[in-house]
PDB file of C-alpha atoms and ligand atoms in Angstrom:
ATOM      1  CA  MET A  22      91.744  -5.102  42.846  1.00 66.00           C
ATOM      2  CA  SER A  23      90.723  -1.892  41.124  1.00 94.00           C
ATOM      3  CA  THR A  24      90.044   1.003  43.098  1.00 97.00           C
ATOM      4  CA  VAL A  25      89.237   4.760  42.300  1.00 97.00           C
ATOM      5  CA  PRO A  26      91.336   7.585  43.917  1.00 97.00           C
ATOM      6  CA  ASP A  27      88.591   9.649  45.701  1.00 97.00           C
ATOM      7  CA  CYS A  28      86.060   6.931  46.570  1.00 98.00           C
ATOM      8  CA  ILE A  29      85.885   6.972  50.282  1.00 98.00           C
ATOM      9  CA  PHE A  30      85.043   3.030  50.432  1.00 98.00           C
ATOM     10  CA  CYS A  31      88.026   2.532  48.128  1.00 98.00           C
ATOM     11  CA  LYS A  32      90.187   4.592  50.475  1.00 98.00           C
ATOM     12  CA  ILE A  33      89.033   2.115  53.226  1.00 98.00           C
ATOM     13  CA  VAL A  34      89.880  -0.809  51.021  1.00 98.00           C
ATOM     14  CA  ARG A  35      93.432   0.658  50.441  1.00 98.00           C
ATOM     15  CA  LYS A  36      93.584   1.221  54.232  1.00 98.00           C
ATOM     16  CA  GLU A  37      94.224   5.004  53.667  1.00 98.00           C
ATOM     17  CA  ILE A  38      91.496   5.875  56.040  1.00 98.00           C
ATOM     18  CA  PRO A  39      90.482   3.956  59.082  1.00 98.00           C
ATOM     19  CA  ALA A  40      87.651   1.841  59.643  1.00 98.00           C
ATOM     20  CA  ASN A  41      86.400  -0.504  62.225  1.00 98.00           C
ATOM     21  CA  GLU A  42      86.902  -3.720  60.087  1.00 98.00           C
ATOM     22  CA  VAL A  43      85.302  -6.902  61.009  1.00 98.00           C
ATOM     23  CA  LEU A  44      86.346  -9.159  57.849  1.00 98.00           C
ATOM     24  CA  ARG A  45      88.904  -8.697  54.892  1.00 98.00           C
ATOM     25  CA  ASP A  46      89.713 -11.004  51.961  1.00 98.00           C
ATOM     26  CA  GLU A  47      90.492 -10.830  48.341  1.00 97.00           C
ATOM     27  CA  HIS A  48      87.070  -9.941  47.412  1.00 98.00           C
ATOM     28  CA  VAL A  49      85.429  -7.891  50.111  1.00 98.00           C
ATOM     29  CA  VAL A  50      86.059  -5.772  53.137  1.00 98.00           C
ATOM     30  CA  ALA A  51      83.348  -5.324  55.809  1.00 99.00           C
ATOM     31  CA  PHE A  52      83.581  -2.519  58.551  1.00 99.00           C
ATOM     32  CA  ARG A  53      81.296  -0.817  61.083  1.00 99.00           C
ATOM     33  CA  ASP A  54      78.854   1.726  59.655  1.00 99.00           C
ATOM     34  CA  LEU A  55      79.803   5.253  61.061  1.00 98.00           C
ATOM     35  CA  ASN A  56      76.103   6.098  61.799  1.00 98.00           C
ATOM     36  CA  PRO A  57      74.801   2.751  62.888  1.00 98.00           C
ATOM     37  CA  GLN A  58      70.901   1.844  62.689  1.00 98.00           C
ATOM     38  CA  ALA A  59      70.994  -1.093  64.662  1.00 98.00           C
ATOM     39  CA  PRO A  60      73.286  -2.454  67.640  1.00 98.00           C
ATOM     40  CA  THR A  61      75.286  -4.197  64.856  1.00 98.00           C
ATOM     41  CA  HIS A  62      75.308  -2.330  61.466  1.00 98.00           C
ATOM     42  CA  VAL A  63      78.181  -3.215  59.098  1.00 98.00           C
ATOM     43  CA  LEU A  64      79.005  -2.652  55.541  1.00 99.00           C
ATOM     44  CA  VAL A  65      80.324  -5.249  52.960  1.00 99.00           C
ATOM     45  CA  VAL A  66      82.065  -3.630  50.088  1.00 98.00           C
ATOM     46  CA  PRO A  67      83.567  -5.417  47.104  1.00 98.00           C
ATOM     47  CA  THR A  68      87.301  -4.722  46.968  1.00 98.00           C
ATOM     48  CA  THR A  69      86.854  -3.559  43.261  1.00 98.00           C
ATOM     49  CA  HIS A  70      84.941  -0.455  42.836  1.00 98.00           C
ATOM     50  CA  ALA A  71      81.503  -0.532  41.294  1.00 98.00           C
ATOM     51  CA  GLN A  72      79.149   2.362  41.741  1.00 98.00           C
ATOM     52  CA  HIS A  73      76.145   0.375  42.471  1.00 98.00           C
ATOM     53  CA  LEU A  74      74.558  -3.152  42.137  1.00 98.00           C
ATOM     54  CA  SER A  75      73.930  -2.911  38.605  1.00 98.00           C
ATOM     55  CA  GLU A  76      77.321  -2.022  37.712  1.00 98.00           C
ATOM     56  CA  PHE A  77      78.724  -4.711  39.987  1.00 98.00           C
ATOM     57  CA  ALA A  78      76.417  -7.368  38.400  1.00 98.00           C
ATOM     58  CA  ARG A  79      77.603  -6.435  34.866  1.00 98.00           C
ATOM     59  CA  ASN A  80      81.203  -6.534  35.747  1.00 97.00           C
ATOM     60  CA  THR A  81      82.043  -8.812  38.608  1.00 97.00           C
ATOM     61  CA  THR A  82      83.063 -12.502  38.349  1.00 96.00           C
ATOM     62  CA  ASP A  83      80.704 -15.223  39.506  1.00 97.00           C
ATOM     63  CA  GLN A  84      83.176 -15.885  42.433  1.00 97.00           C
ATOM     64  CA  GLY A  85      83.041 -12.055  43.311  1.00 97.00           C
ATOM     65  CA  ALA A  86      79.406 -12.016  43.447  1.00 98.00           C
ATOM     66  CA  ALA A  87      79.013 -15.197  45.469  1.00 98.00           C
ATOM     67  CA  ARG A  88      81.627 -13.976  47.775  1.00 98.00           C
ATOM     68  CA  LEU A  89      79.658 -10.770  48.569  1.00 98.00           C
ATOM     69  CA  LEU A  90      76.501 -12.612  49.436  1.00 98.00           C
ATOM     70  CA  ALA A  91      78.463 -15.304  51.481  1.00 98.00           C
ATOM     71  CA  ALA A  92      80.284 -12.455  53.438  1.00 98.00           C
ATOM     72  CA  ALA A  93      76.963 -10.880  54.390  1.00 98.00           C
ATOM     73  CA  ALA A  94      75.630 -14.217  55.458  1.00 98.00           C
ATOM     74  CA  GLU A  95      78.664 -15.081  57.531  1.00 98.00           C
ATOM     75  CA  LEU A  96      78.260 -11.638  59.263  1.00 98.00           C
ATOM     76  CA  GLY A  97      74.723 -12.063  59.831  1.00 98.00           C
ATOM     77  CA  ALA A  98      75.301 -15.378  61.386  1.00 98.00           C
ATOM     78  CA  ARG A  99      78.175 -13.892  63.646  1.00 98.00           C
ATOM     79  CA  PHE A 100      76.471 -10.768  64.729  1.00 98.00           C
ATOM     80  CA  GLY A 101      72.655 -11.843  64.249  1.00 98.00           C
ATOM     81  CA  PRO A 102      72.119 -15.200  65.802  1.00 96.00           C
ATOM     82  CA  GLY A 103      68.432 -14.095  66.255  1.00 97.00           C
ATOM     83  CA  GLY A 104      68.150 -12.849  62.717  1.00 98.00           C
ATOM     84  CA  TYR A 105      69.467 -10.088  60.382  1.00 98.00           C
ATOM     85  CA  ARG A 106      68.746  -8.097  57.370  1.00 98.00           C
ATOM     86  CA  VAL A 107      71.011  -7.468  54.377  1.00 98.00           C
ATOM     87  CA  VAL A 108      69.995  -4.311  52.377  1.00 98.00           C
ATOM     88  CA  ILE A 109      71.629  -2.831  49.130  1.00 98.00           C
ATOM     89  CA  ASN A 110      70.416   0.942  48.181  1.00 98.00           C
ATOM     90  CA  GLU A 111      70.753   1.891  44.639  1.00 98.00           C
ATOM     91  CA  GLY A 112      69.981   5.406  43.306  1.00 97.00           C
ATOM     92  CA  GLU A 113      68.188   8.314  44.434  1.00 97.00           C
ATOM     93  CA  ASP A 114      64.875   6.901  45.346  1.00 98.00           C
ATOM     94  CA  ALA A 115      66.628   4.294  47.655  1.00 98.00           C
ATOM     95  CA  GLY A 116      68.686   6.877  49.316  1.00 97.00           C
ATOM     96  CA  GLN A 117      72.160   5.711  48.316  1.00 98.00           C
ATOM     97  CA  SER A 118      74.624   8.188  49.637  1.00 98.00           C
ATOM     98  CA  VAL A 119      77.953   6.642  48.917  1.00 98.00           C
ATOM     99  CA  HIS A 120      78.657   5.520  45.439  1.00 98.00           C
ATOM    100  CA  HIS A 121      80.687   2.319  45.825  1.00 98.00           C
ATOM    101  CA  LEU A 122      78.501  -0.603  46.240  1.00 98.00           C
ATOM    102  CA  HIS A 123      77.774  -1.675  49.800  1.00 98.00           C
ATOM    103  CA  ALA A 124      75.594  -4.247  51.475  1.00 99.00           C
ATOM    104  CA  HIS A 125      74.195  -3.157  54.828  1.00 98.00           C
ATOM    105  CA  VAL A 126      74.041  -6.022  57.374  1.00 99.00           C
ATOM    106  CA  LEU A 127      71.760  -5.040  60.329  1.00 98.00           C
ATOM    107  CA  ALA A 128      71.221  -7.066  63.476  1.00 98.00           C
ATOM    108  CA  GLY A 129      70.555  -6.858  67.370  1.00 98.00           C
ATOM    109  CA  ARG A 130      67.075  -5.545  67.402  1.00 98.00           C
ATOM    110  CA  LYS A 131      63.664  -6.312  66.011  1.00 97.00           C
ATOM    111  CA  LEU A 132      63.643  -4.723  62.615  1.00 97.00           C
ATOM    112  CA  SER A 133      60.194  -3.621  61.346  1.00 97.00           C
ATOM    113  CA  TRP A 134      58.954  -4.179  57.892  1.00 97.00           C
ATOM    114  CA  PRO A 135      58.353  -2.640  55.379  1.00 96.00           C
ATOM    115  CA  PRO A 136      61.354  -0.429  55.563  1.00 94.00           C
ATOM    116  CA  GLY A 137      60.745   3.369  55.328  1.00 87.00           C
TER     117      GLY A 137
HETATM  118  P1  LIG B  16      73.713   4.239  51.617  1.00 62.06           P
HETATM  119  O1  LIG B  16      72.839   5.348  52.117  1.00 62.06           O
HETATM  120  O2  LIG B  16      74.751   4.731  50.549  1.00 62.06           O
HETATM  121  O3  LIG B  16      73.147   2.978  51.193  1.00 62.06           O
HETATM  122  O4  LIG B  16      74.783   4.108  52.863  1.00 62.06           O
HETATM  123  C1  LIG B  16      76.051   4.637  53.061  1.00 62.06           C
HETATM  124  C2  LIG B  16      76.469   4.294  54.602  1.00 62.06           C
HETATM  125  O5  LIG B  16      77.774   4.705  54.682  1.00 62.06           O
HETATM  126  C3  LIG B  16      75.692   5.167  55.614  1.00 62.06           C
HETATM  127  O6  LIG B  16      74.969   4.160  56.490  1.00 62.06           O
HETATM  128  C4  LIG B  16      76.885   5.719  56.178  1.00 62.06           C
HETATM  129  O7  LIG B  16      76.449   5.979  57.687  1.00 62.06           O
HETATM  130  C5  LIG B  16      78.071   5.040  55.988  1.00 62.06           C
HETATM  131  N1  LIG B  16      79.376   5.748  55.955  1.00 62.06           N
HETATM  132  C6  LIG B  16      79.353   7.077  55.131  1.00 62.06           C
HETATM  133  N2  LIG B  16      80.716   7.364  55.268  1.00 62.06           N
HETATM  134  C7  LIG B  16      81.423   6.388  55.922  1.00 62.06           C
HETATM  135  C8  LIG B  16      82.705   6.353  56.313  1.00 62.06           C
HETATM  136  O8  LIG B  16      83.711   7.121  55.978  1.00 62.06           O
HETATM  137  N3  LIG B  16      82.980   5.352  57.123  1.00 62.06           N
HETATM  138  C9  LIG B  16      82.112   4.443  57.636  1.00 62.06           C
HETATM  139  N4  LIG B  16      82.439   3.287  58.349  1.00 62.06           N
HETATM  140  N5  LIG B  16      80.772   4.474  57.152  1.00 62.06           N
HETATM  141  C10 LIG B  16      80.361   5.568  56.413  1.00 62.06           C
HETATM  142 ZN1  LIG B  17      85.143   2.744  45.451  1.00 62.06          ZN
END
């Protein structure tokens, strides 16, 4: 695990700031979003800091990459029996606001398409 001192999600990984956690293992931590956009809105973050998906894809192991996706699917199955959506925002156009890769898992209501 390699984290960055001032990154907010690294601080959650290190348990330096509180989060409403729903899953934690060697590769990922998942916790409820502070500003939920659906009845269930959780964020899945790798325990090793990567700014965004591109950086993660360049540096992670196959196991780390697989675990991120599998954790999102587990949480989707747990919280969204009727269906769920997994979203990763990268960069300004997508509105990424926290620069530690995170997958949003949204569930609990009908989700419209296309997203805004
Ligand atoms: P992004 O726009 O980067 O894809 O998503 C960042 C998400 O992180 C937002 O949905 C925002 O509500 C959430 N967020 C930002 N800071 C915190 C925090 O300190 N704790 C938690 N649980 N969520 C946060
Ligand atoms: Zn970080």
